[in-house]
Coordinates of C-alpha atoms and ligand atoms in Angstrom, one line a residue:
X1 CA 6.7 14.3 -13.0
X2 CA 4.2 11.7 -12.0
X3 CA 3.8 11.2 -8.2
X4 CA 3.0 7.9 -6.7
X5 CA 2.7 7.2 -2.9
X6 CA 3.0 4.0 -0.9
X7 CA 1.3 3.9 2.5
X8 CA 2.1 1.0 4.7
X9 CA 0.1 0.3 7.9
X10 CA 0.9 -1.3 11.3
X11 CA 3.7 -3.8 11.8
X12 CA 5.1 -3.3 8.3
X13 CA 8.0 -1.4 9.8
X14 CA 9.1 -4.9 11.0
X15 CA 9.2 -6.4 7.4
X16 CA 12.3 -8.7 7.1
X17 CA 12.1 -9.5 10.9
X18 CA 8.4 -10.2 11.3
X19 CA 7.2 -13.8 10.3
X20 CA 9.7 -14.1 7.5
X21 CA 7.9 -17.3 6.2
X22 CA 4.9 -15.1 5.5
X23 CA 6.3 -11.7 4.6
X24 CA 9.9 -12.5 3.4
X25 CA 13.3 -11.4 4.6
X26 CA 13.7 -8.0 3.0
X27 CA 13.1 -4.8 4.8
X28 CA 10.8 -2.3 3.1
X29 CA 13.5 0.4 3.1
X30 CA 15.8 -2.0 1.1
X31 CA 13.0 -2.8 -1.3
X32 CA 12.0 0.9 -1.6
X33 CA 15.5 1.8 -2.6
X34 CA 15.3 -0.7 -5.5
X35 CA 11.9 0.7 -6.5
X36 CA 13.4 4.2 -6.7
X37 CA 16.1 2.9 -9.1
X38 CA 13.5 0.8 -11.2
X39 CA 11.1 3.8 -11.5
X40 CA 13.5 6.7 -11.6
X41 CA 11.1 8.7 -13.8
X42 CA 8.5 8.7 -11.0
X43 CA 8.3 10.9 -7.9
X44 CA 7.9 8.0 -5.5
X45 CA 7.1 8.5 -1.8
X46 CA 6.9 6.1 1.1
X47 CA 5.1 6.5 4.4
X48 CA 4.6 4.0 7.2
X49 CA 2.7 4.3 10.4
X50 CA 1.3 2.1 13.1
X51 CA -1.4 4.6 14.0
X52 CA -4.8 4.7 12.3
X53 CA -5.1 8.5 12.6
X54 CA -1.7 9.1 11.0
X55 CA -2.7 6.9 8.0
X56 CA -5.9 9.0 7.7
X57 CA -4.0 12.3 7.9
X58 CA -1.5 11.1 5.3
X59 CA -4.4 10.1 2.9
X60 CA -5.9 13.6 3.4
X61 CA -2.5 15.3 2.8
X62 CA -1.7 13.6 -0.5
X63 CA -5.1 12.4 -1.6
X64 CA -5.8 15.5 -3.8
X65 CA -2.4 15.9 -5.4
X66 CA -0.8 12.5 -5.8
X67 CA -1.4 10.6 -9.0
X68 CA -1.8 7.2 -7.3
X69 CA -1.7 5.6 -3.8
X70 CA -0.8 2.1 -3.0
X71 CA -2.3 1.3 0.4
X72 CA -1.3 -1.7 2.5
X73 CA -3.4 -0.9 5.5
X74 CA -2.3 -4.2 7.1
X75 CA -4.5 -5.3 10.0
X76 CA -6.6 -2.1 9.7
X77 CA -7.8 -3.4 6.3
X78 CA -10.1 -5.8 8.1
X79 CA -11.3 -3.4 10.9
X80 CA -11.1 0.3 10.0
X81 CA -14.2 2.1 8.9
X82 CA -12.3 5.4 9.3
X83 CA -9.5 4.5 6.9
X84 CA -12.1 3.2 4.4
X85 CA -14.0 6.5 4.7
X86 CA -10.8 8.4 4.0
X87 CA -10.1 6.3 0.9
X88 CA -13.7 7.2 -0.3
X89 CA -13.2 10.9 0.6
X90 CA -10.1 11.6 -1.5
X91 CA -9.7 12.1 -5.2
X92 CA -6.5 10.1 -5.9
X93 CA -7.1 6.5 -7.0
X94 CA -6.0 3.9 -4.4
X95 CA -4.9 0.3 -5.0
X96 CA -5.3 -2.0 -2.0
X97 CA -2.2 -4.2 -1.6
X98 CA -1.3 -7.2 0.6
X99 CA 2.0 -9.0 0.5
X100 CA 0.5 -12.3 1.6
X101 CA -2.5 -14.0 0.1
X102 CA -5.1 -13.0 2.7
X103 CA -7.7 -15.4 1.3
X104 CA -5.3 -18.4 2.0
X105 CA -5.1 -17.3 5.7
X106 CA -7.5 -16.9 8.6
X107 CA -11.1 -16.1 7.9
X108 CA -10.9 -12.6 9.6
X109 CA -8.5 -11.6 6.8
X110 CA -11.0 -12.4 4.1
X111 CA -12.9 -9.2 4.7
X112 CA -11.7 -5.8 3.6
X113 CA -13.6 -2.7 4.6
X114 CA -11.7 -0.6 1.9
X115 CA -11.5 -2.8 -1.2
X116 CA -14.8 -1.5 -2.6
X117 CA -13.5 2.1 -2.5
X118 CA -10.3 1.1 -4.3
X119 CA -9.7 0.9 -8.1
X120 CA -8.3 -2.6 -7.6
X121 CA -6.7 -5.1 -5.3
X122 CA -3.3 -7.0 -5.4
X123 CA -2.5 -9.7 -2.9
X124 CA -0.3 -12.7 -2.5
X125 CA 2.4 -11.7 -4.9
X126 CA 4.9 -10.6 -2.2
X127 CA 6.7 -7.3 -2.6
X128 CA 6.4 -7.7 -6.4
X129 CA 2.8 -6.4 -6.0
X130 CA 4.1 -2.9 -5.3
X131 CA 5.9 -2.9 -8.7
X132 CA 2.8 -4.1 -10.5
X133 CA 0.7 -1.4 -8.8
X134 CA 3.2 1.3 -9.8
X135 CA 3.2 0.0 -13.4
X136 CA -0.6 0.1 -13.4
X137 CA -0.6 3.7 -12.4
X138 CA 2.0 4.6 -15.0
X139 CA 0.1 2.8 -17.8
X140 CA -3.3 4.3 -16.9
X141 CA -1.7 7.8 -16.7
X142 CA -0.3 7.4 -20.2
X143 CA -3.7 6.3 -21.6
X144 CA -5.6 9.2 -20.0
Ligands
DQA201 C1 -1.1 -7.8 5.2 C2 -2.2 -8.8 5.5 C3 -3.0 -8.4 6.7 O1 -4.0 -9.4 7.0 C4 -2.0 -8.4 7.9 O2 -2.7 -7.9 9.1 C5 -0.8 -7.5 7.7 C6 -0.2 -7.6 6.4 C7 -0.2 -8.2 4.0 O3 0.5 -7.3 3.5 O4 -0.2 -9.4 3.6 O5 -0.3 -6.9 8.6 O6 -1.7 -6.6 4.8

């Protein structure tokens, strides 16, 4: 069975409550349940942390065995050399994901320290982006 991991960074535990006009009204737990139904053939895992080191530990833990990682490093995207280094250090391909369109927002969100270490980048498509990223990993697994 193919394994795909979602890692969400700081404040994404407040999805559904936090700035709903930017991030929507659904909690990630609700959305994750629907993802598990949609992709029942995939061994899907979800991890969220507000702590930089925990995100790095998780990348190390799964980064040599998982078939694909979807990383929404949230605010750390724009600041964390250490998470970017972890993405570069592991073997599993990583897709960087943002729920909002970071390029339509403040200038400090236009920079990503990890995008260059990722296979690709999805942003601005809401939670739908996670489905598209999973589908990408499934399709590229079939073709390899
Ligand atoms: C985010 C965008 C980041 O700039 C922000 O700090 C977040 C969420 C997104 O999913 O749109 O916390 O990664």
